PDB file of C-alpha atoms and ligand atoms in Angstrom:
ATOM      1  CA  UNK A 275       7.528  62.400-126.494  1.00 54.00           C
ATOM      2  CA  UNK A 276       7.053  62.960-122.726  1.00 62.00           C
ATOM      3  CA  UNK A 277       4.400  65.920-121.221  1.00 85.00           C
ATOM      4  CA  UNK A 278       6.507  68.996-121.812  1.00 94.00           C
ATOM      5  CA  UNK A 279       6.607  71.031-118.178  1.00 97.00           C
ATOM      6  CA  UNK A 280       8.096  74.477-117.223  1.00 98.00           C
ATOM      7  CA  UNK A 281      10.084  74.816-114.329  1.00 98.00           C
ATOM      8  CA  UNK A 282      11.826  77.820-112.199  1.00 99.00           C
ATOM      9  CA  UNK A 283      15.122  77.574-111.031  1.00 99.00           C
ATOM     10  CA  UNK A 284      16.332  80.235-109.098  1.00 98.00           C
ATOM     11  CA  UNK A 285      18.585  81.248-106.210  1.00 98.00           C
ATOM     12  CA  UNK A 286      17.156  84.390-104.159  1.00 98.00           C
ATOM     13  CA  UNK A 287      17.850  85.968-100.836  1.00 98.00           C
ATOM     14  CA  UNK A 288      15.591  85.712 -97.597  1.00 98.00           C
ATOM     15  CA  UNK A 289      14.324  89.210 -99.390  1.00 98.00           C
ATOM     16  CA  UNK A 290      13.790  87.931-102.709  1.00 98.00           C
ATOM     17  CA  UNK A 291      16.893  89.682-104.236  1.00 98.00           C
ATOM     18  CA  UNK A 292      17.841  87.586-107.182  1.00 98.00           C
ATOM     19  CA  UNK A 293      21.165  90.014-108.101  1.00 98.00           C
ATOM     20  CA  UNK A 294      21.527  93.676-108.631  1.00 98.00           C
ATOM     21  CA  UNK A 295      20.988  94.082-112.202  1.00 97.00           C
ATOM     22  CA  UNK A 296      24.064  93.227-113.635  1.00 97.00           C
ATOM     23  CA  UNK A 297      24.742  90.033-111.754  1.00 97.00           C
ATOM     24  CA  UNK A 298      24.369  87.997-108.984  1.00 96.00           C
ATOM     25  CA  UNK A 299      25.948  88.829-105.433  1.00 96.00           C
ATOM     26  CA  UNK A 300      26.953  86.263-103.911  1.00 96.00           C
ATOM     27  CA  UNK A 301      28.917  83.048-105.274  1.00 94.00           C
ATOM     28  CA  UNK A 302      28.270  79.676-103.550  1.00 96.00           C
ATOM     29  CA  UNK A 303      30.099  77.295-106.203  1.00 95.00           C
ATOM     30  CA  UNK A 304      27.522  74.245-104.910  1.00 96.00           C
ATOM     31  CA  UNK A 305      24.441  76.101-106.066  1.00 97.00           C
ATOM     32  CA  UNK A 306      25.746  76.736-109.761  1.00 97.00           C
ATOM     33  CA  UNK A 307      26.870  72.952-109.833  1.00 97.00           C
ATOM     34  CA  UNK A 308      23.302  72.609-108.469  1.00 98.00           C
ATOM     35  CA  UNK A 309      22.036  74.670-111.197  1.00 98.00           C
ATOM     36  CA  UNK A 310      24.153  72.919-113.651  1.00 98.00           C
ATOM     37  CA  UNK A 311      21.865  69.490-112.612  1.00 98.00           C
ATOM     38  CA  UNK A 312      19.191  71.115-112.498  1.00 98.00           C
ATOM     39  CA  UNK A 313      19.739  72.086-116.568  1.00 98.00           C
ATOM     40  CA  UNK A 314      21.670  69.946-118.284  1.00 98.00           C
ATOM     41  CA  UNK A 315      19.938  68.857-121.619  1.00 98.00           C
ATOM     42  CA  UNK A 316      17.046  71.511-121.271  1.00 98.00           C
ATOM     43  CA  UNK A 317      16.391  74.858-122.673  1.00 98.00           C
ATOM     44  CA  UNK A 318      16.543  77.920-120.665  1.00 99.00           C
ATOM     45  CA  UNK A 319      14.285  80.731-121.486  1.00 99.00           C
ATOM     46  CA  UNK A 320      16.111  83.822-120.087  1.00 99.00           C
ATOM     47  CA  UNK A 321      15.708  87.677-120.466  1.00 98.00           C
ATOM     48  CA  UNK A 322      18.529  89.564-122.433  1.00 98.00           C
ATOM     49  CA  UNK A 323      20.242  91.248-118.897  1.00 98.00           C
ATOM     50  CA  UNK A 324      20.242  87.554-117.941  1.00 98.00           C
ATOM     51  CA  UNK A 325      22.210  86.733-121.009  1.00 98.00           C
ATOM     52  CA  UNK A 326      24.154  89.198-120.887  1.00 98.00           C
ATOM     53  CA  UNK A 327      25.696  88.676-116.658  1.00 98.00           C
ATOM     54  CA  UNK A 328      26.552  85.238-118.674  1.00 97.00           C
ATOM     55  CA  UNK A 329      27.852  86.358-121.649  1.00 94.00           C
ATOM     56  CA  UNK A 330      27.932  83.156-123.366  1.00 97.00           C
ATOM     57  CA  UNK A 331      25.511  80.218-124.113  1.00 98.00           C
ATOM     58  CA  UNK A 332      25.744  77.403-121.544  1.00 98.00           C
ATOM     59  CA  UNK A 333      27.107  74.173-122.886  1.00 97.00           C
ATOM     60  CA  UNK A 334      24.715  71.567-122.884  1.00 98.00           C
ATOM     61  CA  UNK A 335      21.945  73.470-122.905  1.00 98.00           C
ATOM     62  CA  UNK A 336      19.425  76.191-125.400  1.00 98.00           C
ATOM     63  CA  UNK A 337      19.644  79.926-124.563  1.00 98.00           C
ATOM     64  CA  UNK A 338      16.707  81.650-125.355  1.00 98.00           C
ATOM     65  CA  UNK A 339      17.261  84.837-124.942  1.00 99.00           C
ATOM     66  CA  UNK A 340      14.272  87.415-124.755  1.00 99.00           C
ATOM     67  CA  UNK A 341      14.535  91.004-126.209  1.00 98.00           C
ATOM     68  CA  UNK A 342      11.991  93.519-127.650  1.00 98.00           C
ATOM     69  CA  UNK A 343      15.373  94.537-130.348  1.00 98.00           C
ATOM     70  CA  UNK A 344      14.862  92.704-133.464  1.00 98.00           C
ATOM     71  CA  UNK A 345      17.967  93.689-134.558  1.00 98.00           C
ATOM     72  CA  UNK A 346      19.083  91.606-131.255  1.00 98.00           C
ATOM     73  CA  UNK A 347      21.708  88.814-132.269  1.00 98.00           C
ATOM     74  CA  UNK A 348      24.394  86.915-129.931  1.00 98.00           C
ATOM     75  CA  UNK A 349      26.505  83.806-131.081  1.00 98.00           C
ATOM     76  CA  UNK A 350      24.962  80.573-129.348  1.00 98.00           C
ATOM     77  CA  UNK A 351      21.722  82.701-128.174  1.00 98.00           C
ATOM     78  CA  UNK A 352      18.198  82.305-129.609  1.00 98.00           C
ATOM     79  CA  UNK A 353      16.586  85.599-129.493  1.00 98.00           C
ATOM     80  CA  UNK A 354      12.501  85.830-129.812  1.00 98.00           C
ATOM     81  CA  UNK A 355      10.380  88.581-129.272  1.00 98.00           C
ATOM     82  CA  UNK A 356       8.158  87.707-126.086  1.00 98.00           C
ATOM     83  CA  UNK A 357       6.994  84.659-124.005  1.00 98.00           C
ATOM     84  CA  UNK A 358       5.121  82.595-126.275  1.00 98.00           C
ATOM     85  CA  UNK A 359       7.770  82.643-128.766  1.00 98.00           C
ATOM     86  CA  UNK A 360      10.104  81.378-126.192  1.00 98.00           C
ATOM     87  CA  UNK A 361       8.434  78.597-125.430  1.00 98.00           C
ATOM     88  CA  UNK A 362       7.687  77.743-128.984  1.00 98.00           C
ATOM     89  CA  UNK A 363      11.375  77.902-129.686  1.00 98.00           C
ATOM     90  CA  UNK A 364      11.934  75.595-125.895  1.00 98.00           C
ATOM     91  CA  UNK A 365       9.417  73.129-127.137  1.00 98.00           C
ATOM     92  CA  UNK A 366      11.186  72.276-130.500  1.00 97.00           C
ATOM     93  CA  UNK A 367      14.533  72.482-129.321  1.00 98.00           C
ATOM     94  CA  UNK A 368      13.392  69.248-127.348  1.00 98.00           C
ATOM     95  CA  UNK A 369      11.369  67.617-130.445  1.00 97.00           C
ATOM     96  CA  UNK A 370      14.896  68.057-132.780  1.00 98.00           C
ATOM     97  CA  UNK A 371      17.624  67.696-129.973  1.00 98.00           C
ATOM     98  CA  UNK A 372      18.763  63.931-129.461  1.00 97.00           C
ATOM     99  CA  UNK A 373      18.699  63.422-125.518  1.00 97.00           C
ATOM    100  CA  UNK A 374      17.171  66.543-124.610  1.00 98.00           C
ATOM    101  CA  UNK A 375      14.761  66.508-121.204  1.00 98.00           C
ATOM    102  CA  UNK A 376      10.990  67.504-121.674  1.00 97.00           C
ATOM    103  CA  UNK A 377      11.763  70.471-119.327  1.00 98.00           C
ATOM    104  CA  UNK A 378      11.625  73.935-119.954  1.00 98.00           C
ATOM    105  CA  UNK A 379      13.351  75.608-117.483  1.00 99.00           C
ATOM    106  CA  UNK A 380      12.684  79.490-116.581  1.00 99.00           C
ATOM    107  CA  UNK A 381      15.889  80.733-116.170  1.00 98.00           C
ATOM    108  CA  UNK A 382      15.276  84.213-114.699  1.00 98.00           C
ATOM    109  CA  UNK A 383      15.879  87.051-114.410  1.00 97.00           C
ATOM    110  CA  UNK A 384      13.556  89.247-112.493  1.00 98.00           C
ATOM    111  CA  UNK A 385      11.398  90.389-115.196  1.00 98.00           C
ATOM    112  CA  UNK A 386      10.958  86.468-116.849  1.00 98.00           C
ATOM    113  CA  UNK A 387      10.479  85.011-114.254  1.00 98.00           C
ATOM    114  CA  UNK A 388       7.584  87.155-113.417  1.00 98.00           C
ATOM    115  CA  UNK A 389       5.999  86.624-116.530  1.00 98.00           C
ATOM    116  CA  UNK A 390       6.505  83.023-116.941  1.00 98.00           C
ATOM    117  CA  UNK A 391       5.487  81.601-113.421  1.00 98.00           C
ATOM    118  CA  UNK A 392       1.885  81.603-113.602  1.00 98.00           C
ATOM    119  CA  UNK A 393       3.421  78.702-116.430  1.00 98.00           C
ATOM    120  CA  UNK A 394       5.698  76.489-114.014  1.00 98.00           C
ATOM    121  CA  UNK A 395       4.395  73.626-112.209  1.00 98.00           C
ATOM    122  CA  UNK A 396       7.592  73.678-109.994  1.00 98.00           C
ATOM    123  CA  UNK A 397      10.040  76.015-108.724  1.00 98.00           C
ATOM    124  CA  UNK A 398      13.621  74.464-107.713  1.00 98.00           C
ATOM    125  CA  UNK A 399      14.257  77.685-105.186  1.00 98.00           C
ATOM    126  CA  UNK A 400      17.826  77.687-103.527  1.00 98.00           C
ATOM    127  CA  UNK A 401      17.049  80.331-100.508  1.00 98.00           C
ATOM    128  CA  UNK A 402      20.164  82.577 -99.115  1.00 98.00           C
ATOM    129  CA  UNK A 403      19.056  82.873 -95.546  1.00 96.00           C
ATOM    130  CA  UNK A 404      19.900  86.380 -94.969  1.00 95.00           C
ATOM    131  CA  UNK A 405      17.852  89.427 -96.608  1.00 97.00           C
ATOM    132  CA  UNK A 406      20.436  90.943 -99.013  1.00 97.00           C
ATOM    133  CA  UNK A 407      20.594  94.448-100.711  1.00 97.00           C
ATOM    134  CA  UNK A 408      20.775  94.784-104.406  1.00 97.00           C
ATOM    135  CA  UNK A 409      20.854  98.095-104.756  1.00 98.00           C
ATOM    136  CA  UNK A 410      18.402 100.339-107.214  1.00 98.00           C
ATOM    137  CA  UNK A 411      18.399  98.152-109.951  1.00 98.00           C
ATOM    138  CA  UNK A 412      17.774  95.076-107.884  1.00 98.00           C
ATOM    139  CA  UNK A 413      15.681  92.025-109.556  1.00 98.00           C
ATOM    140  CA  UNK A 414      13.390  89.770-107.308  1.00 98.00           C
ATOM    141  CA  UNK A 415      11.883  86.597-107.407  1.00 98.00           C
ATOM    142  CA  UNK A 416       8.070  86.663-107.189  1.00 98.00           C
ATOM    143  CA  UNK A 417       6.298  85.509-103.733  1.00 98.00           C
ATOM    144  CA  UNK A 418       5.018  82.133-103.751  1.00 98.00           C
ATOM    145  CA  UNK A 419       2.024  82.467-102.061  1.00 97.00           C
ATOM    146  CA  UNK A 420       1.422  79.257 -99.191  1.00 96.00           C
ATOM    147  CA  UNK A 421      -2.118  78.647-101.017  1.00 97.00           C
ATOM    148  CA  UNK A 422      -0.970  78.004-103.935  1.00 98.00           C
ATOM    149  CA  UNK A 423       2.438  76.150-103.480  1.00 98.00           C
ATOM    150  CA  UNK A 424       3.746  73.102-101.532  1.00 98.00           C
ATOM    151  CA  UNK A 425       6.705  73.990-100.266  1.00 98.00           C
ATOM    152  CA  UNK A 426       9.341  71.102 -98.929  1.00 98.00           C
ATOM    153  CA  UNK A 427      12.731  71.603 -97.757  1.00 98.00           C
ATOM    154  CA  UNK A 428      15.213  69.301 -99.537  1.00 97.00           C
ATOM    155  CA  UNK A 429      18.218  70.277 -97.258  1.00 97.00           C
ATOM    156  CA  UNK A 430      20.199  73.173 -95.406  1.00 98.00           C
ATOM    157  CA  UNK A 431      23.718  73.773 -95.572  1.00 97.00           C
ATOM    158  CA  UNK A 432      25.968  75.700 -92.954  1.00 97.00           C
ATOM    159  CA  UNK A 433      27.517  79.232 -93.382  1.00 96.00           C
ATOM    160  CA  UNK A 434      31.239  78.852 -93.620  1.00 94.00           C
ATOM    161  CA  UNK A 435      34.138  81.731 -94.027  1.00 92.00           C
ATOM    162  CA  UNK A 436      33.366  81.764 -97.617  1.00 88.00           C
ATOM    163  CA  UNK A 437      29.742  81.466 -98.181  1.00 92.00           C
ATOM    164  CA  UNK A 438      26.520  82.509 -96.032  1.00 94.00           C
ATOM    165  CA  UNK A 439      23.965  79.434 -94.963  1.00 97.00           C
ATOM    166  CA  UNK A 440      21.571  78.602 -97.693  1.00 98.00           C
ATOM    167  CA  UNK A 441      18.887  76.045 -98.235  1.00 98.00           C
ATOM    168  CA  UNK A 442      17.276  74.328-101.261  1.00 98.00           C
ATOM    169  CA  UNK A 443      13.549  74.268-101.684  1.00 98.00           C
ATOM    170  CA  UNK A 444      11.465  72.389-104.078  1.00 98.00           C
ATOM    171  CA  UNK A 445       8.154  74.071-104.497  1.00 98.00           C
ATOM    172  CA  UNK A 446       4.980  72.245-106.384  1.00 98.00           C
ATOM    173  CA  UNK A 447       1.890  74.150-107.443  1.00 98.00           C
ATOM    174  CA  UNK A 448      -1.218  73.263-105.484  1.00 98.00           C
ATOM    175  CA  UNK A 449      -3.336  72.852-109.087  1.00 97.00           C
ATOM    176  CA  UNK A 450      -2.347  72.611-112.538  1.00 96.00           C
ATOM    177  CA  UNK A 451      -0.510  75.751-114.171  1.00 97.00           C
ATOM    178  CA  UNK A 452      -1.586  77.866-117.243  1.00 97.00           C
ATOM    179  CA  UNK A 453      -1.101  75.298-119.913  1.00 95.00           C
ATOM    180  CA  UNK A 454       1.056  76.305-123.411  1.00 91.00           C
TER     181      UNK A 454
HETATM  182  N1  NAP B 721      19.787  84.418-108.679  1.00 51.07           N
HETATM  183  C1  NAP B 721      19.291  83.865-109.772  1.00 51.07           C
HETATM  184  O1  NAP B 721      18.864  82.711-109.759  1.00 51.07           O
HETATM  185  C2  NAP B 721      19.238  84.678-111.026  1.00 51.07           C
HETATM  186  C3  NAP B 721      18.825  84.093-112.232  1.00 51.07           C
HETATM  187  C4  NAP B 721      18.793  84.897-113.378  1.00 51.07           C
HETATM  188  C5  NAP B 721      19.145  86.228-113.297  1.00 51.07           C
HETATM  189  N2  NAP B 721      19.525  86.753-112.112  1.00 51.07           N
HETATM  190  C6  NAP B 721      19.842  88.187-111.979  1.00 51.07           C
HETATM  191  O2  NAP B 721      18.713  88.950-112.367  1.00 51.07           O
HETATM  192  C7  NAP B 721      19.156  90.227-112.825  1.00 51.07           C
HETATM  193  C8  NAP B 721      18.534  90.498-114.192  1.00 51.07           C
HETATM  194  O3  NAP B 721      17.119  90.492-114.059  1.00 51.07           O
HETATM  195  P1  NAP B 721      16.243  91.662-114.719  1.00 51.07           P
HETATM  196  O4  NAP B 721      14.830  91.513-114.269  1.00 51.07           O
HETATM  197  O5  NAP B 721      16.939  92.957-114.460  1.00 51.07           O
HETATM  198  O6  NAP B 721      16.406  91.384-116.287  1.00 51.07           O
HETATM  199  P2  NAP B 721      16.039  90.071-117.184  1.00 51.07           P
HETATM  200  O7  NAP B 721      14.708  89.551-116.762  1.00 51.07           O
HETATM  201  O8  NAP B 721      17.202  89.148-117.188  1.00 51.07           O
HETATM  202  O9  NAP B 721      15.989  90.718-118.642  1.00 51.07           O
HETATM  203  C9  NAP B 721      15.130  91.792-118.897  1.00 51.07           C
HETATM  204  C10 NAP B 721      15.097  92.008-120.394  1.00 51.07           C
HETATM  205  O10 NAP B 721      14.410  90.924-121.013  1.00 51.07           O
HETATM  206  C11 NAP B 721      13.712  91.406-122.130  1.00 51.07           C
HETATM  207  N3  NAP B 721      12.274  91.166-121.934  1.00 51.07           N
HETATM  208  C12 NAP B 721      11.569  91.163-120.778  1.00 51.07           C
HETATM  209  N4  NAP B 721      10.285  90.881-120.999  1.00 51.07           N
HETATM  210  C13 NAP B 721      10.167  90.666-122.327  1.00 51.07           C
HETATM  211  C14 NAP B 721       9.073  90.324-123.173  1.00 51.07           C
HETATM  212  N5  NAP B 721       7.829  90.124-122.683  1.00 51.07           N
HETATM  213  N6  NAP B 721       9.306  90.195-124.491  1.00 51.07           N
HETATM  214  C15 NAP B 721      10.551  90.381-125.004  1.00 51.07           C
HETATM  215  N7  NAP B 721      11.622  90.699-124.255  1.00 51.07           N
HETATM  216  C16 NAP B 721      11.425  90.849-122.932  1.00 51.07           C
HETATM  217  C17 NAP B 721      14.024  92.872-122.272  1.00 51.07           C
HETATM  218  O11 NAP B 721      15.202  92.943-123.078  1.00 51.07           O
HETATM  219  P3  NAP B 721      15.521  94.204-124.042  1.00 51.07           P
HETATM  220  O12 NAP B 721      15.827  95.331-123.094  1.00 51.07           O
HETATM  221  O13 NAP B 721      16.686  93.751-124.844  1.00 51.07           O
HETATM  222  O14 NAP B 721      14.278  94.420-124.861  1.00 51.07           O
HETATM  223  C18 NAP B 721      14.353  93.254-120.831  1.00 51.07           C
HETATM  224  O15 NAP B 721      15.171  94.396-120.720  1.00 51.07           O
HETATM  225  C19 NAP B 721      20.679  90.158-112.844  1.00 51.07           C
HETATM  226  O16 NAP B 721      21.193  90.740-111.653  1.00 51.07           O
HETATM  227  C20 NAP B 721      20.962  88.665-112.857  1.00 51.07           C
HETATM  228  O17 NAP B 721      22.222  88.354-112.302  1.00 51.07           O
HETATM  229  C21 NAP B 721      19.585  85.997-110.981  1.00 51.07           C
END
């Protein structure tokens, strides 16, 4: 079995606006085929509003969904009570899934993907490059400060009618993260 890692993926505004609370606001149909890439054969440790702007478990893929309800249950979710049980859960859904990846992937939102960074080695960042509003409920993505992460452009697309300009970003810690 390969070295286990946790990874980010995330799209955000120039602002750090991930989505308003309920959702995401904007819909660029290359970064959720990105996303699906990205993915594909790993577990995504999510928190329940995450799940829930879903609302249903990604084919392909584990949703672990976290939730302070115990009573919390959702068809195709995996629901555990904080961090640590989430990536208990991540690491043997790849032991006893045939062709899984060895990555965990933090799947947002706002409030998981603060806790969980200080875990991820990378961060697969698609940036929106305009500053958004997401209203009073807004999530963000945490800053990644220029000490600690090496951050390379992997390309920049053009704003059309549809779809503002946007650019993917693959960002490496500096030194080894908090280890699980
Ligand atoms: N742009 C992107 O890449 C992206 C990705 C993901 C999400 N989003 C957006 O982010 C927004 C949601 O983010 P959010 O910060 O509001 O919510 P969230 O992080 O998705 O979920 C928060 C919930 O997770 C549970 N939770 C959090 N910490 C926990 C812990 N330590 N132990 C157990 N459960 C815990 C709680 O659920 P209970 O209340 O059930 O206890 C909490 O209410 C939406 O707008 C969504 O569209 C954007």
């Amino acid at each position: 079995m390969a070295m286990m890692s946790m990874i980010a993926v995330v799209a955000m505004a120039e602002n750090r606006v991930i989505g308003d609370g309920r959702g995401l606001i904007w819909h660029i149909p290359n970064d959720l085929k990105r996303v699906k890439m990205l993915t594909m054969s790993c577990p995504l440790i999510m928190g329940r509003k995450t799940w829930a702007s879903i609302g249903r478990p990604l084919p392909g893929r584990a949703s672990i969904v976290m939730t302070r309800n115990k009573l919390w249950i959702a068809d195709g979710a995996i629901a555990v009570p904080n961090l640590e049980a989430a990536i208990e859960a991540a690491q043997s859904w790849i032991e006893n899934t045939a062709g899984s990846r060895p990555d965990i992937i933090l799947f947002g939102g706002g409030e998981i993907y603060s806790q969980g960074l200080e875990y991820c080695h990378r961060v697969e960042r698609t940036v929106i490059a305009k500053k958004l509003d997401g209203g009073a409920d807004a999530a963000y993505f945490p800053e990644l400060p220029q000490a600690d992460w090496d951050i390379e452009i992997e390309a920049e697309v053009e704003a059309t009618n549809d779809v503002p300009a946007y650019r993917y970003e693959s960002a490496v810690r500096r030194e080894p993260p908090r280890q699980f």
